[in-house]
Each structure stands twice: as C-alpha cells, then as structure tokens.
Amino acid sequence: MKRRTLLAFMLDRPGVLNKVSMLIRRKMYNVDTLTVCSSRIKGISRMTITLKEDDPRKVEQVMKQLAKLVEVISVKELDTNNSYWREVAIVKLEIEAARLDEFHHRYNFEVLDKKSEDMHILQVAGATGHIDGFLDEIGRENIIEIARTGVSAMEK
Amino acid sequence: MTGKTLVLRALKDLGVRYLFGYTGGAIMPIFDEIERFDDMTFLMARHEQGAAFMAQGLTRGALSTDRPELGVCLSTSGPGAMNLVTGIADAHMDSVAMLAITGQVATGVIATDAFQESDVVGVMMPICKQTYMPLSPEEVESTVHEAFYVAKTGRGGPVLIDIPKDIQNNETPADYEFAAENFTPQLPGFLYSPNPETDAIKRAADLINRSERPLLFCGHGVINANAGALLRKFAEKMNIPIAFTLHGLSALPLDHPLSLGMMGMHGTVESNRAIMEADLLIALGMRFDDRVTGKLNEYAKNADVIHVEIDSSEINKNVATSVAINADVARTLEALLDEPMLTYKPRRRWFSMIEEFRTVMAADLEEEISRGTGSGGKLLMKSIVHQLSELTGGRDLIVPDVGQHQMMAARFYNYQTENSWFASGGAGTMGASLPMAIGVKLARPNERVWSISGDGGFQMNIQELGTVMEYGIDIKILILNNGHLGMVRQWQTFFFDERYAGTPMRSPNFGLIAEAYGITYLKVEKLEDVKPALEAAIAHTGAIVVEFVCEPNEFILPMIPAGGGFNDMITSFSMNSPDTDEADQGGAS
Ligand SMILES: Cc1ncc(C[n+]2csc(CCOP(=O)(O)OP(=O)(O)O)c2C)c(N)n1
C-alpha cells in the first residue's frame, strides 16, 4: 500500500493530539508515525503523520476531516518525491568496533557511547529508507534496543 | 467576579432565555446564580437526556423565527454529564447547534477518580463539534462566547464546556475586563466560506442546462439556511422536481406540484425511481447518508452530481461529485437564480415518467388510508396521520419519535409551514420526541406542536411528562400504540421469518399515567373516534395525551432493505400468518 505523509498545522491547545489520533482510529488507519513539534509561530504546532492508503479519495476524506477540527489550521499531503523525510534512530547494538568502521563512509551515524569493545550506542539520522538500510546491513539480530523518532518532513 | 457569574453573564449577553437542566454537586454554584439573572428561565428536565433534547428542540424551532437562539443544557459531573451523552450525540449527527455546560470536580482532584468524576471532555470529544475546559475564571466568559460562535457557525453542532467547581467559585483578578461586543474568537483554522465560487456556479449552470432529467435534493441545509422559499423559486424557474431527505421535509409545501416527497429507505416510489433515472442530481445541504443512498455502487448510476454543502468534508465522501460547491445553500441558490445562462425547459418526457412512478403505489396507499383499520379492526397509523394533516391543514409543527410512526408522519403529513418537522434522523434516538417537542414549543409558543411517539419510544423519556406538567407546556402528545416495537417488528416480518424476538411489549395504563401528572387523556380505539379525539386535542388548552390503539401488522412501504439497492425496493408485502398476533396491548381501561 502506498505510504502517505500528511502535514498539518494546528493551534497548540489541550486535546488536539487526542482528536487527531481519535479521528485516524475511527477511519481505521494504523498510523505508521506521528510526530508533533512547535512551528515557527508561537502557539502553533506542526504535525507529520504517515500512514498507508492506496485510495486517494480516502486520503482526501481524512484530510478534510482533519481540517474540520476547530484547532487545525491547514492540512496537506506531501508529495513524497518532492520532499525531505527525515528521522533519527538511537540504536544499542552488539558490534565490533572494526566492523563499525566499514560503515562510516556510507552511512551518516555518530557513536554516542562505547559500552565495551563490542557494545555501542549509535545515533543514525536520515531518510527512513536510509536508516532501514543501515539496520539491515548491520544485521537486525545484533540490535539490543532501538528508539526511532518517526518522520519529520518538509517539501523541497 | 466569579466564574459562575461570568458563565451566566455570557449566556445572557448571547441572548439565552432558557436553561434546561438538572442540578448536582459539581454544578451547584452555577445553579445558585441562576436566580440572580431574571431574564433567564430555568426548566428542570426529569432526566439530563431530556434536557439535551429540549435544548435541541429550542435551537431547531427558533432558527426560522426572527429570534434565532441556541439551546443550552446544564448538568452536574459524572452521571449527570453521562446522561447528556445520547442527546448530544444525536445533535452531532443532525448538525444541531447547542451548548452543554457540565460541572466538573475541582481541579485539585481531577484525574484522581474523585466522587462523580468522569472524563467528560474525553467522552464528549468525538460527539461534539468542540469541547472546552476553562482552567481559570478569566477564561470562562470568552470560552462561552467562542463556544456559541463555533456551535452555530457553518454546519451547526453541539459544543461542551466542562467547568471545574473551583473555577465556578473562584474570583477573577480585580483588573479583569471583557467586552462582549468586541469579542472575536482567534481561530485561524476555523474557516467559514458561505459564498459559492463564480466558476463553480458557471459549471453547475452548464450541467443543469445540458441535463434532461435533473432532480433537486432538499436536505437539512435548506432548513438551516432558511432557504425554502429560494429553493421553491429556483425549482419553479427551472422546472425541476424536488426530492426531500428526512431533514429536508417542510422546507416547502410537500404537495407542491414539483415535490416528489421523501427519498431513501422509506421514501416515495416516485422520488427513488426518479433518482435511478435522473441524469443530474443537484444536492442541497445534505450528506448522502446510507439510508438515503442504499447500496452505493448502484446509486444514481446515470447521474452527474452537483453537491452544495457547507461542510466540505461531506463533499466526495459517499458519492463522487461532478461540481462541488462548498458554500451556504441560500447564497448558492441566490447565485443560481442570478445566473443568466440558465434556461427553462418543459421536460415533458421527464415529467411523464415521474407521473408514472407516482401511480405505482398510489392506489394501495389511498385504499389503506381510507380503510383506516387493519384486519383486526385496529387503527392504521397512516390514517391517523392523514386525518391530523387534514384537520390542521398541514400547518402545525410535528415532532415524531423514532420508528414506524415517524416514517408515517414523514410521509403522510402534508407539511405547509417552513421548518415544521423536527425528527431525530442521523442517530434515530427513541425517546427524542417528548423532550424535543417541549423545546420546540418554547421556541414557537404561538404554533401548535404535536409530539407523536410509539408505545416504545414514549416510555424512553416518559418522565418528561413531569416537565410538561410543572411548566404548563401546551403540547399535544399522541401515542400510536401497536403493542410492539413496530419498526423492528416490520424488519422481523420481512427478514426474520416473522420471529418476533424482543419486540412485543406490554405498556402501562397510559391514562393513569397522564392522570398522575394531571394531564388530560383520551384513548381512541375506533376509526370514527379518531377525528373527534384530534379535534378535542386541538380545542383543549394545555397538554393532552391521546393514545391510539394501532394495528401491529401495518407496514411502512416502500422499503429499500438496509444495504440494498433501489432495485430491491419492496412495494407490497403479505404476511404468512397475518392474524396470529396475540400480543397484549396493555392498558387496562
Ligand atoms: C434508543 C434506541 N434504542 C433502540 C432503537 C432501535 N429501534 C428503532 S425503531 C424501534 C422500534 C420503535 O418502536 P415504537 O417506539 O413502539 O414505535 P413504532 O415503530 O411501533 O411506531 C427500535 C427499537 C432506537 N432507534 N433507539
């Protein structure tokens, strides 16, 4: 199914996040990621939602119903080919330092902590696909704990 | 000033005259203040659900008067607020602007499961247009003003304000000021765009000109925009027939030559068949509910759709639109009436088709109405409603409950007065009629109001007879008693092999109940007594209860089965065992 990214701006009032998630639940979507942060303007939050849906009419419905919420100022769907999608992952994994070096030139990561010779905590940033690629290559079986922020997005 | 004073000052500034409600610990401070505001009248409902429906009735009744006002209901926290839920959900489904004010436990104990604490905002959020919880007395007044603005602007809806008890009691700082006249809510995302775009009007006009078999749909938006006269003018000017949604009824006289009556599950044959044949639907202020469309992929296959709707999220939701007009219905009709490109057509073929559709069930229905009784000699609802219509000239206000009698009232009362039909539609809440009729009567004191219920629904809010008694509300209450939950029984007859699980019901002696409340009561069992009883109800000053002993095997037809298409329309039905009904009709006398 097609992955969609919705970008919404809304008044930072109590209960808004609750309403958005309730609406998406009612429409029976399972949200892939949802991130909220403050925007350039004080009192206005910026929310990025990713979910999977093929039917453009259903996406339009969700957007219109989001826009209908009293606090929501604007909603749009981001064109995935024409926007930046970024997230950050913090990963604790078992890996030898030497092996980690092999990845340095290809992936953008930072070692936050070296717990022991083969135990590292890393921070990986980039597009979702980039992070997935990194995790696949390094071997997901080596991961002890992982925290991902979810997608933040901006149009080019 | 205290929060409680500011709540009432705001309501007074907003023109509120009636408060419906029920007290309790967490709302006591506000109740204690009501007496100081003598331009507001408090009516005590006997159940908070009743208060919510009274508020709905007031808003709906008043919107076509020269003094539109918003219904307001009040309740305490916890159980009081939870009892409002059904009435509020109903208002949400039917786009009725109203305000609910609930007391909440003090801020210091919120979220500790304090006595009578419920997460009212959490419960109400999905069934309200907006919810608020002011956390300081300074916020109270602006919150009430914003709540009113949100409730009534654009598509109407219920708004909740949950006010913690300490906020009601606390004082604002000494320098607190609020000027109601200068208040504008700061809601950059709450856009209201009543004016249609010129380009959309042109495209609509073009489709209308090209259409051979157009059909106008009159929805609730026509009533809410008081646009009945404009619609009539446009339909006459363009010579286009009109079908009504349940909530569109009474926008213009039902017997207008261009009227096809109600559409949908229990709509007329002519409106539903016309929808199947139409090449253009001009839908005004409606949302293509499933009871209107039936199976979507078979719906109006040959038609383009012009959809005029103030809530853009309704456009393209269920039915794909050719021209979307996200605007107020009245302004759109004005723009269309001014559109020079539009041309009149005689549409002879279209009207002769429609005339043919009109004849499909006409004879059967006429026969039933004139016969007036079923095989067991009991009264037919159709005939009672028809006689009421004749007697009142179709000019009175009708507040049905939910069930067969509701559909009978929708179909067989000849609505002449704009905004004279007040039903629970989207939610279909049994028990709505009696309390809603009280609100309607307060909004329209000089018109006659009929509350019409089945024996089932009447007993759902029967306690509001207490409100009728205490405040001397002059409404005419009809109970069409068929000894069953009739509408469900009809489905059991058609689709469950006549197995009547959970639908026969014994009723109390309604005469004794009316008497207990000091309300006049009449019981009608014979056809020849129907008219005299209705005449007596009209002649009687004050409330009266009239019970009619009705035939349980009467059906409301046609019927498009739930989830079926228009081709599945049932126009006649004969029972396997029509005379085996032994249900006790209850009531001793
Ligand atoms: C609160 C509520 N509960 C259940 C229903 C389901 N329901 C719809 S119509 C109906 C029967 C109504 O019976 P009655 O009030 O006697 O009216 P009649 O159909 O006989 O005219 C029922 C149970 C409902 N609409 N509302």
PDB file of C-alpha atoms in Angstrom, chain B residues 101-313:
ATOM      1  CA  ILE B 101     -22.417  23.075  30.314  1.00  0.00           C
ATOM      2  CA  THR B 102     -21.334  20.440  32.792  1.00  0.00           C
ATOM      3  CA  GLY B 103     -19.932  20.877  36.265  1.00  0.00           C
ATOM      4  CA  GLN B 104     -16.683  19.040  36.926  1.00  0.00           C
ATOM      5  CA  VAL B 105     -14.903  18.090  40.124  1.00  0.00           C
ATOM      6  CA  ALA B 106     -12.414  20.676  41.387  1.00  0.00           C
ATOM      7  CA  THR B 107      -9.116  20.990  39.520  1.00  0.00           C
ATOM      8  CA  GLY B 108      -7.235  19.743  42.594  1.00  0.00           C
ATOM      9  CA  VAL B 109      -8.848  16.303  42.346  1.00  0.00           C
ATOM     10  CA  ILE B 110      -9.303  15.896  38.576  1.00  0.00           C
ATOM     11  CA  ALA B 111      -7.894  12.567  37.388  1.00  0.00           C
ATOM     12  CA  THR B 112      -7.945  11.020  40.857  1.00  0.00           C
ATOM     13  CA  ASP B 113     -11.273   9.222  40.348  1.00  0.00           C
ATOM     14  CA  ALA B 114     -12.923  11.674  42.689  1.00  0.00           C
ATOM     15  CA  PHE B 115     -16.579  11.244  43.605  1.00  0.00           C
ATOM     16  CA  GLN B 116     -18.729  11.694  40.491  1.00  0.00           C
ATOM     17  CA  GLU B 117     -15.757  12.322  38.295  1.00  0.00           C
ATOM     18  CA  SER B 118     -15.924  11.222  34.664  1.00  0.00           C
ATOM     19  CA  ASP B 119     -13.605  12.287  31.891  1.00  0.00           C
ATOM     20  CA  VAL B 120     -16.394  14.275  30.308  1.00  0.00           C
ATOM     21  CA  VAL B 121     -14.226  16.035  27.738  1.00  0.00           C
ATOM     22  CA  GLY B 122     -12.766  12.671  26.750  1.00  0.00           C
ATOM     23  CA  VAL B 123     -16.203  11.120  26.321  1.00  0.00           C
ATOM     24  CA  MET B 124     -17.720  14.087  24.508  1.00  0.00           C
ATOM     25  CA  MET B 125     -14.856  14.875  22.152  1.00  0.00           C
ATOM     26  CA  PRO B 126     -15.930  12.544  19.333  1.00  0.00           C
ATOM     27  CA  ILE B 127     -19.597  13.589  19.563  1.00  0.00           C
ATOM     28  CA  CYS B 128     -19.127  17.327  19.891  1.00  0.00           C
ATOM     29  CA  LYS B 129     -18.105  19.967  17.439  1.00  0.00           C
ATOM     30  CA  GLN B 130     -15.812  21.318  20.135  1.00  0.00           C
ATOM     31  CA  THR B 131     -15.099  20.785  23.829  1.00  0.00           C
ATOM     32  CA  TYR B 132     -13.649  23.144  26.419  1.00  0.00           C
ATOM     33  CA  MET B 133     -12.483  23.048  29.988  1.00  0.00           C
ATOM     34  CA  PRO B 134     -11.669  26.529  31.283  1.00  0.00           C
ATOM     35  CA  LEU B 135      -8.955  26.425  33.933  1.00  0.00           C
ATOM     36  CA  SER B 136      -9.313  29.923  35.324  1.00  0.00           C
ATOM     37  CA  PRO B 137     -12.327  32.192  35.929  1.00  0.00           C
ATOM     38  CA  GLU B 138     -10.850  34.705  33.468  1.00  0.00           C
ATOM     39  CA  GLU B 139     -11.225  32.175  30.665  1.00  0.00           C
ATOM     40  CA  VAL B 140     -14.866  31.443  31.332  1.00  0.00           C
ATOM     41  CA  GLU B 141     -16.581  34.291  29.537  1.00  0.00           C
ATOM     42  CA  SER B 142     -14.509  34.156  26.364  1.00  0.00           C
ATOM     43  CA  THR B 143     -14.951  30.385  26.321  1.00  0.00           C
ATOM     44  CA  VAL B 144     -18.743  30.673  26.379  1.00  0.00           C
ATOM     45  CA  HIS B 145     -18.658  33.247  23.581  1.00  0.00           C
ATOM     46  CA  GLU B 146     -16.296  31.151  21.483  1.00  0.00           C
ATOM     47  CA  ALA B 147     -18.419  28.060  22.144  1.00  0.00           C
ATOM     48  CA  PHE B 148     -21.504  29.815  20.775  1.00  0.00           C
ATOM     49  CA  TYR B 149     -19.631  31.017  17.742  1.00  0.00           C
ATOM     50  CA  VAL B 150     -18.289  27.547  16.970  1.00  0.00           C
ATOM     51  CA  ALA B 151     -21.643  25.829  17.612  1.00  0.00           C
ATOM     52  CA  LYS B 152     -23.625  27.937  15.172  1.00  0.00           C
ATOM     53  CA  THR B 153     -21.099  28.959  12.524  1.00  0.00           C
ATOM     54  CA  GLY B 154     -21.119  26.870   9.368  1.00  0.00           C
ATOM     55  CA  ARG B 155     -22.542  23.403   9.935  1.00  0.00           C
ATOM     56  CA  GLY B 156     -24.119  23.502  13.382  1.00  0.00           C
ATOM     57  CA  GLY B 157     -23.188  21.162  16.168  1.00  0.00           C
ATOM     58  CA  PRO B 158     -23.127  20.673  19.913  1.00  0.00           C
ATOM     59  CA  VAL B 159     -20.360  22.222  21.998  1.00  0.00           C
ATOM     60  CA  LEU B 160     -19.458  21.257  25.534  1.00  0.00           C
ATOM     61  CA  ILE B 161     -17.956  23.334  28.330  1.00  0.00           C
ATOM     62  CA  ASP B 162     -16.854  21.318  31.341  1.00  0.00           C
ATOM     63  CA  ILE B 163     -16.236  23.671  34.270  1.00  0.00           C
ATOM     64  CA  PRO B 164     -14.435  22.512  37.401  1.00  0.00           C
ATOM     65  CA  LYS B 165     -16.214  23.523  40.574  1.00  0.00           C
ATOM     66  CA  ASP B 166     -13.373  25.674  41.906  1.00  0.00           C
ATOM     67  CA  ILE B 167     -13.300  27.621  38.642  1.00  0.00           C
ATOM     68  CA  GLN B 168     -17.006  28.340  39.115  1.00  0.00           C
ATOM     69  CA  ASN B 169     -16.367  29.670  42.604  1.00  0.00           C
ATOM     70  CA  ASN B 170     -13.063  31.469  42.165  1.00  0.00           C
ATOM     71  CA  GLU B 171     -12.771  35.206  41.633  1.00  0.00           C
ATOM     72  CA  THR B 172     -11.129  36.802  38.641  1.00  0.00           C
ATOM     73  CA  PRO B 173      -8.310  39.253  39.344  1.00  0.00           C
ATOM     74  CA  ALA B 174      -9.548  42.761  40.133  1.00  0.00           C
ATOM     75  CA  ASP B 175      -8.478  44.129  36.738  1.00  0.00           C
ATOM     76  CA  TYR B 176     -10.473  41.538  34.752  1.00  0.00           C
ATOM     77  CA  GLU B 177     -12.377  43.014  31.824  1.00  0.00           C
ATOM     78  CA  PHE B 178     -14.326  41.528  28.987  1.00  0.00           C
ATOM     79  CA  ALA B 179     -16.256  43.356  26.312  1.00  0.00           C
ATOM     80  CA  ALA B 180     -18.757  41.009  24.694  1.00  0.00           C
ATOM     81  CA  GLU B 181     -19.373  43.397  21.779  1.00  0.00           C
ATOM     82  CA  ASN B 182     -15.697  43.378  20.786  1.00  0.00           C
ATOM     83  CA  PHE B 183     -15.108  39.688  21.121  1.00  0.00           C
ATOM     84  CA  THR B 184     -13.854  37.809  18.086  1.00  0.00           C
ATOM     85  CA  PRO B 185     -12.592  34.283  18.529  1.00  0.00           C
ATOM     86  CA  GLN B 186      -8.998  33.663  17.477  1.00  0.00           C
ATOM     87  CA  LEU B 187      -9.467  30.560  15.375  1.00  0.00           C
ATOM     88  CA  PRO B 188      -7.349  30.831  12.243  1.00  0.00           C
ATOM     89  CA  GLY B 189      -8.262  27.320  11.101  1.00  0.00           C
ATOM     90  CA  PHE B 190     -11.998  27.592  11.608  1.00  0.00           C
ATOM     91  CA  LEU B 191     -12.977  28.878   8.234  1.00  0.00           C
ATOM     92  CA  TYR B 192     -16.459  29.676   7.155  1.00  0.00           C
ATOM     93  CA  SER B 193     -16.935  30.315   3.461  1.00  0.00           C
ATOM     94  CA  PRO B 194     -20.637  30.832   2.726  1.00  0.00           C
ATOM     95  CA  ASN B 195     -20.207  32.279  -0.757  1.00  0.00           C
ATOM     96  CA  PRO B 196     -20.072  29.964  -3.761  1.00  0.00           C
ATOM     97  CA  GLU B 197     -17.271  30.432  -6.266  1.00  0.00           C
ATOM     98  CA  THR B 198     -18.387  32.027  -9.506  1.00  0.00           C
ATOM     99  CA  ASP B 199     -16.626  29.406 -11.546  1.00  0.00           C
ATOM    100  CA  ALA B 200     -18.431  26.572  -9.747  1.00  0.00           C
ATOM    101  CA  ILE B 201     -21.770  28.309 -10.347  1.00  0.00           C
ATOM    102  CA  LYS B 202     -20.963  28.530 -14.063  1.00  0.00           C
ATOM    103  CA  ARG B 203     -20.067  24.862 -14.235  1.00  0.00           C
ATOM    104  CA  ALA B 204     -23.200  23.936 -12.310  1.00  0.00           C
ATOM    105  CA  ALA B 205     -25.313  26.056 -14.646  1.00  0.00           C
ATOM    106  CA  ASP B 206     -23.738  24.361 -17.609  1.00  0.00           C
ATOM    107  CA  LEU B 207     -24.564  20.898 -16.249  1.00  0.00           C
ATOM    108  CA  ILE B 208     -28.111  21.974 -15.461  1.00  0.00           C
ATOM    109  CA  ASN B 209     -28.585  23.341 -18.969  1.00  0.00           C
ATOM    110  CA  ARG B 210     -27.362  20.129 -20.524  1.00  0.00           C
ATOM    111  CA  SER B 211     -29.437  17.919 -18.272  1.00  0.00           C
ATOM    112  CA  GLU B 212     -32.682  16.346 -19.467  1.00  0.00           C
ATOM    113  CA  ARG B 213     -33.691  14.664 -16.235  1.00  0.00           C
ATOM    114  CA  PRO B 214     -32.450  16.805 -13.363  1.00  0.00           C
ATOM    115  CA  LEU B 215     -33.558  16.386  -9.779  1.00  0.00           C
ATOM    116  CA  LEU B 216     -33.181  18.770  -6.860  1.00  0.00           C
ATOM    117  CA  PHE B 217     -32.436  17.318  -3.431  1.00  0.00           C
ATOM    118  CA  CYS B 218     -33.629  19.304  -0.472  1.00  0.00           C
ATOM    119  CA  GLY B 219     -31.557  18.477   2.615  1.00  0.00           C
ATOM    120  CA  HIS B 220     -31.296  19.752   6.168  1.00  0.00           C
ATOM    121  CA  GLY B 221     -29.038  22.551   4.915  1.00  0.00           C
ATOM    122  CA  VAL B 222     -32.040  24.127   3.191  1.00  0.00           C
ATOM    123  CA  ILE B 223     -33.910  24.277   6.513  1.00  0.00           C
ATOM    124  CA  ASN B 224     -30.840  25.517   8.369  1.00  0.00           C
ATOM    125  CA  ALA B 225     -30.271  28.266   5.819  1.00  0.00           C
ATOM    126  CA  ASN B 226     -33.979  29.190   5.796  1.00  0.00           C
ATOM    127  CA  ALA B 227     -33.790  28.715   2.056  1.00  0.00           C
ATOM    128  CA  GLY B 228     -37.148  27.018   1.414  1.00  0.00           C
ATOM    129  CA  ALA B 229     -38.590  29.968  -0.484  1.00  0.00           C
ATOM    130  CA  LEU B 230     -35.445  30.335  -2.588  1.00  0.00           C
ATOM    131  CA  LEU B 231     -35.468  26.658  -3.435  1.00  0.00           C
ATOM    132  CA  ARG B 232     -39.077  26.867  -4.468  1.00  0.00           C
ATOM    133  CA  LYS B 233     -38.368  29.859  -6.659  1.00  0.00           C
ATOM    134  CA  PHE B 234     -35.400  28.152  -8.297  1.00  0.00           C
ATOM    135  CA  ALA B 235     -37.257  24.882  -8.850  1.00  0.00           C
ATOM    136  CA  GLU B 236     -40.198  26.695 -10.396  1.00  0.00           C
ATOM    137  CA  LYS B 237     -37.998  28.908 -12.535  1.00  0.00           C
ATOM    138  CA  MET B 238     -36.059  25.929 -13.890  1.00  0.00           C
ATOM    139  CA  ASN B 239     -38.915  23.429 -13.782  1.00  0.00           C
ATOM    140  CA  ILE B 240     -37.019  20.800 -11.795  1.00  0.00           C
ATOM    141  CA  PRO B 241     -38.669  18.276  -9.454  1.00  0.00           C
ATOM    142  CA  ILE B 242     -37.589  18.096  -5.800  1.00  0.00           C
ATOM    143  CA  ALA B 243     -36.977  15.116  -3.539  1.00  0.00           C
ATOM    144  CA  PHE B 244     -36.511  15.635   0.205  1.00  0.00           C
ATOM    145  CA  THR B 245     -34.246  13.999   2.734  1.00  0.00           C
ATOM    146  CA  LEU B 246     -35.867  13.234   6.088  1.00  0.00           C
ATOM    147  CA  HIS B 247     -34.484  16.502   7.450  1.00  0.00           C
ATOM    148  CA  GLY B 248     -35.302  18.480   4.339  1.00  0.00           C
ATOM    149  CA  LEU B 249     -39.029  17.951   4.871  1.00  0.00           C
ATOM    150  CA  SER B 250     -41.080  21.100   5.452  1.00  0.00           C
ATOM    151  CA  ALA B 251     -38.671  23.388   3.595  1.00  0.00           C
ATOM    152  CA  LEU B 252     -41.534  23.954   1.173  1.00  0.00           C
ATOM    153  CA  PRO B 253     -45.066  22.577   0.940  1.00  0.00           C
ATOM    154  CA  LEU B 254     -44.981  18.824   0.477  1.00  0.00           C
ATOM    155  CA  ASP B 255     -47.841  18.926  -2.023  1.00  0.00           C
ATOM    156  CA  HIS B 256     -46.111  21.406  -4.306  1.00  0.00           C
ATOM    157  CA  PRO B 257     -46.526  20.123  -7.887  1.00  0.00           C
ATOM    158  CA  LEU B 258     -42.738  19.714  -8.215  1.00  0.00           C
ATOM    159  CA  SER B 259     -42.416  17.791  -4.952  1.00  0.00           C
ATOM    160  CA  LEU B 260     -41.714  14.067  -5.070  1.00  0.00           C
ATOM    161  CA  GLY B 261     -41.779  13.718  -1.297  1.00  0.00           C
ATOM    162  CA  MET B 262     -39.170  11.983   0.773  1.00  0.00           C
ATOM    163  CA  MET B 263     -36.322   9.905  -0.672  1.00  0.00           C
ATOM    164  CA  GLY B 264     -34.452   6.931   0.731  1.00  0.00           C
ATOM    165  CA  MET B 265     -35.234   3.757   2.641  1.00  0.00           C
ATOM    166  CA  HIS B 266     -38.883   4.631   3.259  1.00  0.00           C
ATOM    167  CA  GLY B 267     -39.113   7.347   0.657  1.00  0.00           C
ATOM    168  CA  THR B 268     -41.782   7.512  -2.017  1.00  0.00           C
ATOM    169  CA  VAL B 269     -41.583   5.344  -5.101  1.00  0.00           C
ATOM    170  CA  GLU B 270     -41.536   8.458  -7.282  1.00  0.00           C
ATOM    171  CA  SER B 271     -38.523  10.042  -5.602  1.00  0.00           C
ATOM    172  CA  ASN B 272     -36.496   6.845  -5.503  1.00  0.00           C
ATOM    173  CA  ARG B 273     -37.341   5.831  -9.063  1.00  0.00           C
ATOM    174  CA  ALA B 274     -36.616   9.342 -10.258  1.00  0.00           C
ATOM    175  CA  ILE B 275     -33.183   9.130  -8.617  1.00  0.00           C
ATOM    176  CA  MET B 276     -32.493   5.940 -10.570  1.00  0.00           C
ATOM    177  CA  GLU B 277     -33.444   7.625 -13.833  1.00  0.00           C
ATOM    178  CA  ALA B 278     -32.030  11.104 -13.261  1.00  0.00           C
ATOM    179  CA  ASP B 279     -29.099  12.377 -15.270  1.00  0.00           C
ATOM    180  CA  LEU B 280     -28.309  15.116 -12.772  1.00  0.00           C
ATOM    181  CA  LEU B 281     -28.681  15.441  -9.003  1.00  0.00           C
ATOM    182  CA  ILE B 282     -28.483  18.900  -7.509  1.00  0.00           C
ATOM    183  CA  ALA B 283     -27.963  18.100  -3.839  1.00  0.00           C
ATOM    184  CA  LEU B 284     -28.517  20.976  -1.450  1.00  0.00           C
ATOM    185  CA  GLY B 285     -27.264  20.749   2.121  1.00  0.00           C
ATOM    186  CA  MET B 286     -27.141  17.007   2.692  1.00  0.00           C
ATOM    187  CA  ARG B 287     -24.628  14.243   3.287  1.00  0.00           C
ATOM    188  CA  PHE B 288     -25.792  11.201   1.271  1.00  0.00           C
ATOM    189  CA  ASP B 289     -26.406   9.076   4.352  1.00  0.00           C
ATOM    190  CA  ASP B 290     -26.700   5.324   3.736  1.00  0.00           C
ATOM    191  CA  ARG B 291     -30.441   5.434   4.446  1.00  0.00           C
ATOM    192  CA  VAL B 292     -30.677   7.848   1.533  1.00  0.00           C
ATOM    193  CA  THR B 293     -28.446   6.053  -0.952  1.00  0.00           C
ATOM    194  CA  GLY B 294     -28.791   2.350  -0.234  1.00  0.00           C
ATOM    195  CA  LYS B 295     -26.039   0.358  -1.914  1.00  0.00           C
ATOM    196  CA  LEU B 296     -23.571   2.980  -3.092  1.00  0.00           C
ATOM    197  CA  ASN B 297     -22.262   1.271  -6.187  1.00  0.00           C
ATOM    198  CA  GLU B 298     -25.784   1.053  -7.597  1.00  0.00           C
ATOM    199  CA  TYR B 299     -26.782   4.557  -6.588  1.00  0.00           C
ATOM    200  CA  ALA B 300     -27.855   7.067  -9.254  1.00  0.00           C
ATOM    201  CA  LYS B 301     -25.572   5.478 -11.786  1.00  0.00           C
ATOM    202  CA  ASN B 302     -26.666   7.725 -14.634  1.00  0.00           C
ATOM    203  CA  ALA B 303     -26.360  10.983 -12.831  1.00  0.00           C
ATOM    204  CA  ASP B 304     -23.855  13.769 -12.513  1.00  0.00           C
ATOM    205  CA  VAL B 305     -23.858  15.299  -9.057  1.00  0.00           C
ATOM    206  CA  ILE B 306     -23.745  18.948  -8.092  1.00  0.00           C
ATOM    207  CA  HIS B 307     -23.178  18.938  -4.357  1.00  0.00           C
ATOM    208  CA  VAL B 308     -23.801  22.124  -2.395  1.00  0.00           C
ATOM    209  CA  GLU B 309     -22.697  21.662   1.199  1.00  0.00           C
ATOM    210  CA  ILE B 310     -21.309  23.968   3.886  1.00  0.00           C
ATOM    211  CA  ASP B 311     -19.164  21.182   5.343  1.00  0.00           C
ATOM    212  CA  SER B 312     -16.517  20.389   2.762  1.00  0.00           C
ATOM    213  CA  SER B 313     -15.705  17.047   4.383  1.00  0.00           C
TER     214      SER B 313
END
